[in-house]
Tab-separated table of C-alpha atoms in Angstrom:
chain	number	residue	atom	x	y	z
A	18	MET	CA	16.971	-15.024	-8.683
A	19	SER	CA	18.833	-12.026	-7.224
A	20	GLN	CA	17.647	-10.360	-4.029
A	21	LYS	CA	16.710	-7.230	-5.987
A	22	HIS	CA	14.484	-9.187	-8.366
A	23	HIS	CA	13.063	-11.182	-5.469
A	24	GLY	CA	12.173	-7.907	-3.766
A	25	ALA	CA	10.578	-6.597	-6.955
A	26	TRP	CA	8.359	-9.687	-7.189
A	27	LEU	CA	7.333	-9.231	-3.549
A	28	ILE	CA	6.357	-5.603	-4.214
A	29	ALA	CA	4.459	-6.680	-7.365
A	30	ALA	CA	2.582	-9.317	-5.328
A	31	SER	CA	1.836	-6.637	-2.753
A	32	ALA	CA	0.469	-4.336	-5.480
A	33	ALA	CA	-1.739	-7.166	-6.763
A	34	GLY	CA	-3.058	-7.688	-3.232
A	35	PHE	CA	-3.781	-3.980	-2.751
A	36	ALA	CA	-5.528	-3.952	-6.133
A	37	THR	CA	-8.344	-6.134	-4.795
A	38	LEU	CA	-9.262	-3.589	-2.114
A	39	GLY	CA	-11.692	-1.463	-4.122
A	40	ILE	CA	-13.598	-4.469	-5.495
A	41	LEU	CA	-13.854	-6.127	-2.075
A	42	ILE	CA	-14.946	-2.869	-0.408
A	43	LYS	CA	-17.782	-2.542	-2.934
A	44	SER	CA	-18.796	-6.101	-2.102
A	45	ALA	CA	-18.662	-5.368	1.641
A	46	PHE	CA	-20.841	-2.284	1.142
A	47	SER	CA	-23.421	-4.446	-0.645
A	48	GLY	CA	-23.441	-6.702	2.434
A	49	GLY	CA	-24.349	-3.813	4.739
A	50	ALA	CA	-20.913	-2.792	6.042
A	51	ASN	CA	-19.745	0.794	6.418
A	52	ILE	CA	-16.211	2.131	6.068
A	53	SER	CA	-15.452	2.148	9.816
A	54	THR	CA	-16.514	-1.473	10.214
A	55	ILE	CA	-14.594	-2.525	7.097
A	56	LEU	CA	-11.345	-0.869	8.157
A	57	ALA	CA	-11.541	-2.056	11.777
A	58	GLY	CA	-12.325	-5.605	10.651
A	59	ARG	CA	-9.654	-5.510	7.959
A	60	PHE	CA	-6.757	-4.759	10.273
A	61	LEU	CA	-7.926	-6.589	13.405
A	62	ILE	CA	-8.601	-9.864	11.561
A	63	ALA	CA	-5.283	-9.603	9.726
A	64	SER	CA	-3.378	-8.912	12.951
A	65	PHE	CA	-5.150	-11.845	14.676
A	66	PHE	CA	-3.982	-14.321	12.018
A	67	LEU	CA	-0.495	-12.817	12.035
A	68	PHE	CA	-0.349	-13.144	15.814
A	69	LEU	CA	-1.372	-16.822	15.708
A	70	TYR	CA	1.185	-17.583	12.999
A	71	LEU	CA	4.046	-15.806	14.762
A	72	ARG	CA	3.217	-17.479	18.080
A	73	ALA	CA	3.170	-20.896	16.388
A	74	ARG	CA	6.545	-20.068	14.817
A	75	LYS	CA	7.752	-18.863	18.247
A	76	THR	CA	8.890	-15.568	16.781
A	77	PRO	CA	9.641	-12.903	19.434
A	78	LEU	CA	7.063	-10.132	19.156
A	79	CYS	CA	8.739	-7.632	21.459
A	80	ILE	CA	10.880	-4.988	19.807
A	81	GLY	CA	12.626	-1.887	21.091
A	82	ARG	CA	10.583	0.948	22.554
A	83	ARG	CA	11.581	3.346	19.788
A	84	SER	CA	10.778	0.866	17.004
A	85	SER	CA	7.446	-0.079	18.571
A	86	LEU	CA	6.443	3.585	18.803
A	87	GLN	CA	7.446	4.157	15.180
A	88	LEU	CA	5.457	1.139	13.983
A	89	MET	CA	2.397	2.156	16.008
A	90	LEU	CA	2.530	5.622	14.472
A	91	MET	CA	2.889	4.029	11.028
A	92	GLY	CA	-0.296	2.082	11.693
A	93	MET	CA	-2.332	4.841	13.314
A	94	VAL	CA	-1.156	7.841	11.296
A	95	GLY	CA	0.173	6.122	8.163
A	96	TYR	CA	-2.573	3.654	7.376
A	97	GLY	CA	-5.229	5.399	9.439
A	98	GLY	CA	-4.634	8.885	8.107
A	99	MET	CA	-4.152	7.773	4.526
A	100	SER	CA	-7.270	5.583	4.535
A	101	MET	CA	-9.491	8.280	6.003
A	102	LEU	CA	-8.225	10.996	3.646
A	103	TYR	CA	-8.564	8.693	0.637
A	104	ALA	CA	-12.127	7.772	1.640
A	105	ASN	CA	-12.961	11.465	2.041
A	106	ALA	CA	-11.523	12.239	-1.408
A	107	ILE	CA	-13.795	9.608	-3.002
A	108	HIS	CA	-16.800	11.716	-1.913
A	109	TYR	CA	-15.601	14.691	-3.979
A	110	LEU	CA	-13.659	13.280	-6.942
A	111	PRO	CA	-14.087	10.637	-9.635
A	112	ALA	CA	-12.404	7.358	-8.707
A	113	SER	CA	-9.979	7.582	-11.634
A	114	LEU	CA	-8.818	11.088	-10.707
A	115	THR	CA	-8.489	10.063	-7.056
A	116	GLY	CA	-6.320	7.115	-8.062
A	117	MET	CA	-4.116	9.220	-10.325
A	118	LEU	CA	-3.564	11.900	-7.672
A	119	LEU	CA	-2.770	9.284	-5.028
A	120	TYR	CA	-0.052	7.928	-7.293
A	121	THR	CA	1.866	11.172	-7.044
A	122	TYR	CA	3.456	9.469	-4.038
A	123	PRO	CA	6.261	7.710	-5.996
A	124	ALA	CA	7.539	11.140	-7.066
A	125	LEU	CA	7.241	12.389	-3.479
A	126	VAL	CA	9.109	9.339	-2.167
A	127	THR	CA	11.876	9.909	-4.721
A	128	VAL	CA	12.277	13.572	-3.733
A	129	ILE	CA	12.183	12.875	0.037
A	130	ALA	CA	14.642	9.960	-0.240
A	131	LEU	CA	16.997	12.137	-2.292
A	132	VAL	CA	16.804	15.101	0.110
A	133	LEU	CA	17.370	12.889	3.167
A	134	GLY	CA	20.213	11.024	1.484
A	135	GLU	CA	18.387	7.713	1.876
A	136	GLU	CA	19.059	6.640	-1.709
A	137	SER	CA	20.973	7.765	-4.738
A	138	PHE	CA	19.062	8.826	-7.825
A	139	ASN	CA	20.044	7.801	-11.341
A	140	ALA	CA	18.732	8.389	-14.845
A	141	ALA	CA	17.035	4.989	-15.021
A	142	LYS	CA	14.920	5.755	-11.942
A	143	GLY	CA	13.926	9.120	-13.404
A	144	VAL	CA	12.979	7.622	-16.761
A	145	ALA	CA	11.051	4.789	-15.078
A	146	LEU	CA	9.160	7.282	-12.920
A	147	VAL	CA	8.171	9.437	-15.910
A	148	VAL	CA	7.213	6.444	-18.081
A	149	CYS	CA	5.153	4.827	-15.301
A	150	SER	CA	3.390	8.127	-14.554
A	151	ALA	CA	2.491	8.554	-18.249
A	152	GLY	CA	1.187	4.986	-18.373
A	153	LEU	CA	-0.855	5.614	-15.239
A	154	VAL	CA	-2.534	8.694	-16.770
A	155	LEU	CA	-3.413	6.711	-19.909
A	156	LEU	CA	-4.628	3.738	-17.883
A	157	LEU	CA	-6.906	5.711	-15.572
A	158	GLY	CA	-7.951	8.350	-18.096
A	159	ALA	CA	-8.694	10.797	-15.326
A	160	SER	CA	-10.561	14.042	-15.954
A	161	PHE	CA	-10.212	17.189	-13.832
A	162	GLU	CA	-13.649	18.425	-14.870
A	163	GLY	CA	-15.776	19.130	-11.804
A	164	ALA	CA	-12.922	18.401	-9.390
A	165	ARG	CA	-13.442	19.955	-5.948
A	166	LEU	CA	-10.631	21.446	-3.911
A	167	GLU	CA	-11.588	19.453	-0.778
A	168	GLY	CA	-11.117	16.194	-2.646
A	169	VAL	CA	-7.850	17.225	-4.283
A	170	LEU	CA	-6.364	18.337	-0.943
A	171	SER	CA	-7.548	15.136	0.756
A	172	VAL	CA	-5.999	12.767	-1.763
A	173	LEU	CA	-2.759	14.762	-1.971
A	174	GLY	CA	-2.636	14.635	1.823
A	175	ALA	CA	-3.070	10.852	1.611
A	176	ALA	CA	-0.203	10.680	-0.899
A	177	GLY	CA	2.015	12.768	1.382
A	178	ILE	CA	1.299	10.597	4.418
A	179	TYR	CA	1.950	7.407	2.453
A	180	SER	CA	5.251	8.815	1.165
A	181	CYS	CA	6.463	9.461	4.699
A	182	TYR	CA	5.186	6.016	5.694
A	183	ILE	CA	7.376	4.369	3.044
A	184	ILE	CA	10.475	6.405	3.960
A	185	ILE	CA	10.099	5.636	7.675
A	186	GLY	CA	9.468	1.966	6.916
A	187	ASN	CA	12.618	1.803	4.822
A	188	ARG	CA	14.613	3.197	7.751
A	189	ILE	CA	13.403	0.897	10.553
A	190	LEU	CA	13.046	-2.437	8.739
A	191	LYS	CA	16.724	-3.384	8.733
A	192	ASP	CA	16.621	-5.500	11.895
A	193	ILE	CA	12.910	-6.358	12.234
A	194	ASP	CA	11.115	-9.368	10.778
A	195	PRO	CA	8.621	-8.055	8.159
A	196	LEU	CA	5.900	-10.248	9.691
A	197	VAL	CA	6.459	-8.658	13.110
A	198	THR	CA	6.437	-5.234	11.468
A	199	SER	CA	3.136	-6.062	9.772
A	200	LEU	CA	1.608	-7.260	13.047
A	201	TRP	CA	2.441	-4.021	14.861
A	202	VAL	CA	1.198	-1.858	11.995
A	203	CYS	CA	-2.027	-3.816	11.430
A	204	ALA	CA	-2.871	-4.074	15.132
A	205	SER	CA	-2.362	-0.361	15.806
A	206	ALA	CA	-4.385	0.603	12.722
A	207	GLY	CA	-7.147	-1.856	13.639
A	208	PHE	CA	-7.517	-0.603	17.211
A	209	THR	CA	-7.501	2.987	15.968
A	210	PHE	CA	-10.408	2.321	13.617
A	211	LEU	CA	-12.229	0.256	16.272
A	212	VAL	CA	-12.016	3.094	18.786
A	213	TYR	CA	-13.142	5.568	16.113
A	214	ALA	CA	-16.085	3.361	15.122
A	215	LEU	CA	-17.175	2.898	18.746
A	216	ALA	CA	-16.813	6.603	19.515
A	217	THR	CA	-18.885	7.649	16.501
A	218	GLY	CA	-21.418	4.818	16.707
A	219	GLY	CA	-20.290	3.565	13.312
A	220	LEU	CA	-19.578	-0.069	14.200
A	221	THR	CA	-22.043	-2.330	12.363
A	222	LEU	CA	-22.057	-6.076	13.088
A	223	ASP	CA	-25.401	-7.016	11.553
A	224	LEU	CA	-24.072	-7.882	8.110
A	225	ALA	CA	-25.148	-10.249	5.374
A	226	PRO	CA	-22.804	-13.231	4.761
A	227	VAL	CA	-21.333	-11.492	1.711
A	228	GLY	CA	-20.368	-8.574	3.950
A	229	TRP	CA	-18.434	-10.748	6.389
A	230	LEU	CA	-16.821	-12.776	3.581
A	231	SER	CA	-15.739	-9.564	1.870
A	232	ILE	CA	-14.181	-8.207	5.076
A	233	LEU	CA	-12.368	-11.532	5.515
A	234	GLY	CA	-11.124	-11.230	1.926
A	235	ILE	CA	-9.953	-7.670	2.610
A	236	ALA	CA	-8.034	-8.903	5.663
A	237	LEU	CA	-6.366	-11.616	3.558
A	238	PHE	CA	-5.515	-10.143	0.133
A	239	PRO	CA	-5.038	-6.341	0.391
A	240	THR	CA	-3.819	-6.579	3.990
A	241	LEU	CA	-1.971	-9.776	4.945
A	242	ILE	CA	-0.510	-10.513	1.509
A	243	ALA	CA	-0.112	-6.869	0.495
A	244	VAL	CA	1.351	-5.475	3.716
A	245	VAL	CA	3.711	-8.393	4.399
A	246	GLY	CA	4.833	-8.458	0.748
A	247	PHE	CA	5.446	-4.723	0.748
A	248	PHE	CA	7.530	-4.671	3.930
A	249	ALA	CA	9.534	-7.734	2.832
A	250	GLY	CA	10.182	-6.251	-0.626
A	251	LEU	CA	10.941	-2.786	0.725
A	252	ARG	CA	13.980	-4.101	2.573
A	253	LEU	CA	15.359	-5.557	-0.644
A	254	VAL	CA	14.744	-2.816	-3.224
A	255	GLY	CA	14.572	0.452	-1.258
A	256	ALA	CA	11.855	3.091	-0.947
A	257	THR	CA	12.066	4.683	-4.411
A	258	ASN	CA	12.011	1.410	-6.360
A	259	ALA	CA	9.241	0.008	-4.149
A	260	SER	CA	7.014	3.039	-4.728
A	261	ILE	CA	7.519	2.918	-8.507
A	262	ILE	CA	6.852	-0.833	-8.740
A	263	SER	CA	3.694	-0.297	-6.648
A	264	MET	CA	2.271	1.705	-9.568
A	265	LEU	CA	1.328	-1.697	-11.024
A	266	GLU	CA	-1.595	-1.690	-8.576
A	267	PRO	CA	-4.068	0.303	-10.746
A	268	LEU	CA	-3.202	-1.904	-13.727
A	269	VAL	CA	-4.145	-5.022	-11.752
A	270	THR	CA	-7.287	-3.260	-10.504
A	271	VAL	CA	-8.398	-2.522	-14.077
A	272	LEU	CA	-7.740	-6.146	-15.115
A	273	LEU	CA	-9.627	-7.549	-12.119
A	274	SER	CA	-12.540	-5.180	-12.776
A	275	ALA	CA	-12.707	-6.475	-16.347
A	276	VAL	CA	-12.583	-10.134	-15.300
A	277	LEU	CA	-14.767	-10.010	-12.172
A	278	LEU	CA	-17.098	-7.079	-12.846
A	279	GLY	CA	-17.295	-7.228	-16.640
A	280	GLU	CA	-15.932	-3.696	-17.090
A	281	ARG	CA	-14.599	-2.939	-20.573
A	282	ILE	CA	-10.919	-2.147	-21.171
A	283	THR	CA	-10.383	0.430	-23.915
A	284	ALA	CA	-7.480	0.416	-26.365
A	285	LEU	CA	-6.085	3.519	-24.645
A	286	GLN	CA	-6.150	1.755	-21.271
A	287	GLY	CA	-4.411	-1.250	-22.809
A	288	PHE	CA	-1.694	1.010	-24.203
A	289	GLY	CA	-1.353	2.730	-20.821
A	290	GLY	CA	-0.933	-0.645	-19.138
A	291	ALA	CA	1.796	-1.595	-21.603
A	292	VAL	CA	3.599	1.709	-20.958
A	293	LEU	CA	3.334	1.113	-17.220
A	294	LEU	CA	4.880	-2.352	-17.543
A	295	PHE	CA	7.637	-0.926	-19.753
A	296	GLY	CA	8.505	1.577	-17.032
A	297	GLY	CA	8.756	-1.267	-14.525
A	298	LEU	CA	11.061	-3.141	-16.900
A	299	ILE	CA	13.361	-0.103	-17.151
A	300	LEU	CA	13.529	0.046	-13.368
A	301	GLN	CA	14.367	-3.645	-13.033
A	302	LEU	CA	17.097	-3.611	-15.663
A	303	TRP	CA	18.881	-0.361	-14.808
A	304	GLY	CA	17.423	1.267	-11.698
A	305	HIS	CA	18.783	-0.758	-8.776
A	306	GLU	CA	21.364	1.583	-7.302
A	307	VAL	CA	20.806	2.191	-3.580
A	308	ARG	CA	23.094	4.375	-1.494
A	309	HIS	CA	22.401	2.862	1.922
A	310	GLU	CA	22.069	-0.914	1.680
A	311	THR	CA	19.032	-2.320	3.461
A	312	VAL	CA	19.137	-5.918	2.225
A	313	THR	CA	18.482	-8.427	4.980
A	314	GLU	CA	17.819	-12.140	4.796
A	315	PHE	CA	14.527	-13.341	6.241
């Protein structure tokens, strides 16, 4: 398997991990957790396990001052800002519309990467982006009826922050182990949410067992697996390809909702999922031209 295809599989695994987040958050809510407790627990537990693993592997955790500052900002502003804005958008918009607007970020990543000269752009990437976006609209079936401006601005802000997060990550990952990167990002995000929860009195520890198990699941699947897989794959495929492949996430979410929650998949959603996969296939076959090589063995 080529490094490009290996990277694509890592990003796909990351998208599958992220796709469990909404289901596990609902489960955590049913166990008495609130959003501050969930997010603080998510990142702190994940960083704890990463720390133990890296210490056992005797991997150096210290990195340069500039890189450490960049990774801390990625955790605090990238994950923190995006998560808070996305949660705020959910209060004002339907979940499907929120998801569709968030996935404007692949287009933003493509434009930013092109303007900054990070990557070259070819016809295959453009076609894949359009096809995947069309599949996403069909899959989510979002409606703009009753949409409130506060929600739209919040989710577009989340998309903008995440786009910058991906571009910055693509720049600084060349010489850093993706596991070390993930530790710095998760730890800084976790402490940010812990401080916020303590400052606002939002930290809740009296949870039912299902609440704690759900938070543990969030730390494992949409955090450890998803974040590590994304950073590892990002170094191999570049920012634009990674963001487009990540559009598989809502497809996996719909499938998991059908299997675990008994939600019905319509024929239109099935067609949208097929279109989305077709766009990913276009990208894998013809879209792997990167101007500045970032491939590193790990």
